[in-house]
XYZ file of C-alpha atoms in Angstrom:
348
model
C -0.041 0.084 0.039
C 1.197 3.486 -1.023
C 1.906 5.989 2.002
C -0.378 8.366 -0.003
C -3.139 5.769 0.603
C -2.538 5.126 4.084
C -2.713 8.670 5.030
C -6.038 8.802 3.205
C -7.436 6.254 5.337
C -5.746 7.688 8.514
C -7.210 10.892 8.021
C -10.774 9.779 8.363
C -9.922 7.487 11.595
C -7.950 10.089 13.397
C -10.138 12.726 12.338
C -13.334 10.799 14.246
C -11.045 9.390 16.959
C -9.624 13.026 17.921
C -6.083 11.991 17.445
C -3.410 14.779 16.297
C -3.518 13.323 12.476
C -0.168 15.059 11.393
C 2.168 13.595 14.115
C -0.035 9.903 13.964
C 0.778 9.776 10.073
C 4.377 10.633 10.384
C 4.902 8.253 13.155
C 2.741 5.288 11.473
C 4.116 5.907 8.130
C 8.026 6.070 9.201
C 7.302 2.674 10.874
C 5.919 1.531 7.627
C 9.492 2.554 6.173
C 11.320 1.067 8.921
C 9.961 -2.080 10.015
C 6.680 -4.679 9.577
C 6.820 -5.319 13.353
C 5.332 -3.878 16.327
C 6.044 -3.705 20.202
C 3.019 -5.130 21.134
C -0.617 -6.007 20.185
C -2.665 -2.603 19.591
C -6.429 -2.435 20.155
C -7.501 1.050 18.667
C -11.225 1.919 19.228
C -13.286 5.088 19.440
C -16.455 6.770 20.274
C -18.044 5.628 16.985
C -16.306 2.375 16.784
C -13.924 3.587 14.116
C -10.479 1.876 14.023
C -7.579 0.704 11.625
C -5.950 -2.311 11.410
C -2.180 -2.767 10.237
C -0.749 -6.091 9.639
C 2.787 -7.425 9.342
C 2.839 -6.567 5.490
C 2.022 -2.844 6.376
C -1.660 -3.284 4.644
C -4.636 -1.268 5.995
C -7.897 -2.843 5.507
C -11.099 -0.762 5.337
C -11.789 1.472 8.271
C -15.162 -0.005 9.018
C -13.368 -3.129 10.666
C -11.642 -3.290 14.104
C -8.124 -3.615 13.669
C -5.152 -5.253 15.558
C -1.674 -5.362 15.008
C 0.123 -8.596 16.656
C 4.055 -7.817 17.196
C 6.969 -10.211 17.499
C 9.830 -7.338 17.297
C 11.368 -4.390 19.003
C 9.823 -1.886 17.089
C 6.310 -1.043 15.351
C 3.459 1.419 15.146
C 2.500 3.712 17.711
C -0.440 6.448 18.298
C 0.467 10.010 19.043
C -1.489 12.118 21.328
C -2.387 15.946 20.920
C -1.061 18.316 23.746
C -3.221 18.224 26.751
C -5.272 15.309 26.310
C -6.139 13.275 29.836
C -4.874 10.129 29.877
C -6.051 7.287 32.141
C -3.732 4.271 32.355
C -4.434 0.653 33.772
C -1.782 -1.914 34.463
C -1.475 -4.405 36.910
C -4.541 -3.486 39.116
C -3.009 0.471 39.321
C -4.567 3.302 37.621
C -2.434 6.503 36.488
C -3.543 9.445 35.195
C -1.703 12.069 33.310
C -1.964 14.360 30.544
C -0.351 13.987 27.082
C 2.704 16.096 25.983
C 1.904 15.564 22.354
C 3.821 12.140 22.452
C 2.881 8.541 21.325
C 1.625 5.853 23.287
C 4.694 4.429 24.085
C 6.476 7.475 25.246
C 3.464 8.163 27.520
C 3.817 4.511 28.914
C 7.612 4.844 29.498
C 7.184 8.155 31.118
C 4.855 6.200 33.711
C 7.659 3.569 33.961
C 5.271 1.186 32.180
C 6.675 -1.489 30.100
C 4.231 -3.949 28.210
C 5.188 -7.820 28.759
C 6.124 -10.080 25.783
C 2.166 -11.495 26.012
C 0.632 -8.002 27.259
C -1.465 -6.039 24.968
C -2.171 -2.358 24.665
C -5.883 -1.244 24.584
C -6.466 2.503 23.514
C -10.146 3.752 23.882
C -10.831 7.138 22.963
C -13.694 8.448 24.798
C -15.266 12.003 24.983
C -13.324 12.964 27.971
C -9.922 11.584 26.957
C -7.985 8.469 26.323
C -8.088 5.388 28.261
C -5.063 2.888 27.929
C -5.098 -0.642 29.293
C -2.212 -2.729 29.354
C -3.133 -6.345 30.073
C -2.967 -10.057 28.791
C -6.685 -9.969 28.847
C -8.567 -7.423 26.733
C -11.859 -7.224 25.195
C -13.366 -4.896 22.649
C -16.527 -4.463 20.193
C -15.808 -5.268 16.422
C -18.109 -3.942 13.622
C -18.288 -6.833 11.124
C -20.126 -6.556 7.625
C -20.771 -10.276 6.676
C -22.893 -12.460 4.448
C -25.758 -14.025 6.471
C -28.337 -16.721 5.635
C -32.061 -16.069 5.724
C -33.942 -16.951 8.792
C -37.333 -18.855 8.768
C -39.972 -17.339 10.966
C -43.082 -19.397 11.837
C -46.167 -17.464 12.340
C -49.381 -18.684 13.846
C -52.401 -18.583 11.694
C -55.881 -19.260 13.575
C -57.589 -19.378 10.365
C -55.625 -22.526 9.176
C -56.096 -26.157 10.516
C -53.661 -27.725 12.987
C -51.178 -29.712 11.233
C -51.217 -27.656 8.024
C -48.709 -24.846 6.879
C -47.826 -22.581 3.691
C -44.837 -20.367 2.959
C -46.090 -16.835 2.406
C -42.747 -15.335 1.895
C -39.632 -16.926 0.302
C -36.264 -16.256 2.048
C -33.106 -14.670 0.704
C -29.661 -14.488 1.819
C -28.074 -11.040 2.278
C -25.464 -9.056 3.770
C -25.966 -7.946 7.309
C -23.897 -5.293 9.582
C -23.221 -6.569 13.000
C -21.225 -5.983 16.497
C -18.877 -9.047 17.691
C -17.463 -8.695 21.358
C -13.666 -10.157 20.853
C -11.671 -11.368 23.592
C -7.765 -11.400 23.540
C -5.524 -13.464 25.851
C -1.797 -13.617 26.075
C -1.536 -12.636 22.494
C -4.010 -14.674 20.924
C -7.940 -14.349 20.360
C -9.792 -16.772 22.253
C -13.342 -15.553 21.875
C -15.780 -14.112 19.588
C -19.263 -13.455 20.668
C -22.244 -11.924 18.336
C -23.899 -9.026 20.461
C -26.000 -7.205 18.009
C -27.279 -6.795 14.257
C -27.275 -3.298 13.279
C -28.995 -3.913 9.719
C -29.427 -6.611 7.514
C -30.312 -7.013 3.477
C -31.557 -10.583 4.116
C -35.252 -11.375 3.831
C -36.898 -13.976 6.214
C -38.542 -16.722 5.066
C -42.205 -16.550 6.568
C -44.163 -19.877 7.163
C -47.691 -19.820 8.454
C -48.868 -22.824 10.594
C -52.428 -23.522 11.417
C -53.883 -23.630 15.083
C -57.576 -24.216 14.354
C -58.926 -27.502 15.763
C -59.622 -29.950 13.437
C -63.490 -30.177 12.121
C -65.240 -32.686 14.063
C -65.857 -35.682 11.422
C -69.636 -35.937 10.498
C -71.084 -39.011 12.195
C -72.096 -41.613 9.792
C -75.876 -41.829 9.128
C -77.390 -44.444 10.966
C -81.020 -45.723 10.662
C -83.156 -44.315 13.674
C -86.616 -44.852 15.057
C -86.989 -41.479 16.680
C -85.970 -37.783 16.414
C -83.235 -36.394 18.956
C -83.870 -35.479 22.470
C -84.723 -31.848 22.667
C -84.959 -32.241 26.707
C -84.599 -34.289 29.701
C -86.816 -33.706 32.937
C -85.638 -35.938 35.793
C -87.277 -36.769 39.137
C -85.756 -37.572 42.380
C -86.178 -41.285 41.944
C -84.480 -41.428 38.570
C -87.377 -41.372 36.495
C -88.584 -38.638 34.153
C -89.528 -37.570 30.646
C -87.779 -37.393 27.374
C -89.068 -34.605 25.025
C -87.819 -35.277 21.674
C -87.254 -32.582 19.039
C -90.586 -33.893 17.180
C -92.610 -32.670 20.277
C -93.277 -36.443 21.157
C -92.770 -37.032 25.182
C -91.583 -40.384 26.416
C -91.701 -41.397 30.513
C -88.948 -43.446 31.535
C -88.385 -45.311 34.890
C -84.526 -45.234 35.029
C -81.500 -44.424 33.074
C -78.294 -46.989 32.418
C -75.034 -46.054 31.165
C -74.061 -49.075 28.998
C -71.725 -50.092 26.148
C -73.358 -50.584 22.918
C -72.303 -52.531 20.096
C -74.011 -53.681 16.654
C -74.748 -56.619 14.920
C -76.735 -57.821 11.694
C -78.385 -60.800 10.322
C -76.210 -63.347 8.396
C -72.947 -62.247 10.226
C -71.350 -63.859 13.457
C -74.043 -66.264 13.645
C -76.730 -63.838 14.016
C -80.087 -65.065 12.374
C -83.135 -63.434 10.892
C -85.259 -64.584 13.847
C -84.681 -63.352 17.536
C -84.665 -65.354 20.615
C -88.414 -64.098 21.229
C -89.574 -65.273 17.675
C -89.754 -61.815 16.057
C -88.148 -61.092 12.842
C -84.893 -58.789 13.205
C -85.174 -55.138 12.454
C -83.842 -51.596 13.449
C -85.026 -51.306 16.833
C -84.435 -54.985 17.686
C -81.903 -54.963 20.904
C -80.032 -57.961 22.206
C -79.666 -57.791 25.739
C -78.484 -59.817 29.179
C -82.054 -60.569 30.250
C -80.563 -60.857 33.862
C -80.015 -56.819 33.288
C -82.602 -55.748 30.882
C -85.515 -57.938 30.704
C -86.956 -59.048 27.201
C -89.669 -57.060 26.342
C -88.387 -54.003 28.147
C -88.992 -50.906 25.698
C -86.019 -48.468 25.565
C -84.858 -45.142 24.122
C -81.205 -45.374 23.493
C -78.554 -42.503 22.308
C -74.936 -42.718 22.417
C -72.766 -40.292 24.254
C -71.212 -38.775 21.239
C -74.614 -37.923 19.754
C -76.023 -40.987 17.627
C -79.869 -41.372 18.363
C -80.666 -45.183 17.808
C -84.051 -44.465 19.256
C -86.897 -46.400 20.554
C -86.045 -50.107 20.625
C -87.178 -53.184 22.388
C -85.376 -55.908 24.089
C -85.786 -59.020 21.517
C -82.932 -61.024 21.454
C -80.143 -62.334 23.740
C -76.322 -63.082 23.218
C -74.539 -60.590 25.250
C -73.664 -60.404 28.879
C -73.223 -57.692 31.349
C -74.009 -54.276 30.874
C -74.146 -54.249 27.055
C -76.724 -53.907 24.476
C -76.307 -55.034 20.919
C -78.197 -53.023 18.538
C -79.486 -54.337 15.138
C -78.609 -52.598 11.827
C -79.697 -53.562 8.298
C -76.190 -53.796 6.814
C -72.685 -55.012 8.028
C -70.974 -51.903 6.867
C -73.329 -49.834 9.393
C -72.246 -52.200 12.015
C -68.504 -51.829 11.377
C -68.934 -48.042 11.456
C -70.742 -48.014 14.575
C -68.289 -50.237 16.162
C -68.223 -49.776 20.049
C -69.791 -46.869 22.018
C -70.819 -45.876 25.231
C -74.476 -44.939 25.298
C -77.619 -43.947 27.622
C -80.514 -46.310 27.792
C -83.800 -44.975 28.994
C -85.806 -47.766 30.408
C -89.393 -46.622 29.009
C -92.442 -46.949 31.145
């Protein structure tokens, strides 16, 4: 890099950081001519995060990024302070305060009898109130980085969509982002780099909407029924009561039994067309355990999930316990009905 290019870069940096341009340019450019080595690791920062990096080959990257120079020799680049600046130096747990004499950082440290060790670093922070210098084997600073970044996927709930469904409403695109990182150096090496903040980004998020609405309840299969559904139930203290159907018909009952209902049809599972009481099977014929429900009992049956079987008569047997077996015309209806909990109103 030419001395003219370096001066141009230094001008913007030192103008923003409040450092004497002329003296700094002389010191730095002279060092470029004399050596490619430095006396320490310099971390240079300012109130606006401006910084400059000078590497071992005398190259200066763009000023937007933080700059470190790692030393391995006796001479190197130094920063010149203007006259009268308040300088605070921290080293080995002690704090020193002085005013600069239009001298370099190196001269300021020498005047205070501070000599950085081989693995110590010099952190230079330009603040509104002056210059803070930290000499330590462990230093941290914030670095402004411009980098490529992949797009992120953002998931957004949509209450109008059914659970388990999703759709892409915006495709993503990679971009460039400007970010702040916290960087930690120890004993002459970078040991940690932590993302702190994103300042801006040209990446475009991929937006995916997912459904939160409960799935629609399946419509119950249509089953033959002898009656309309129940409109209301009035119950007496002894368990008896009156069913009022949607049609307006009223049915008196003596009790209600919670039972398990299954389904059967003639020609399957050994079932015949003639019942145990000698009647012909039809919708409304129910097989029961006659010890639980006597044969000939009239009933009104409705499942707990709302399927109305309606009025029926206990005319057949073949089940045991607290169960009723309902007759349907087809095997398919039996399969669709399956096994369901139900209420059996014993009619008077």
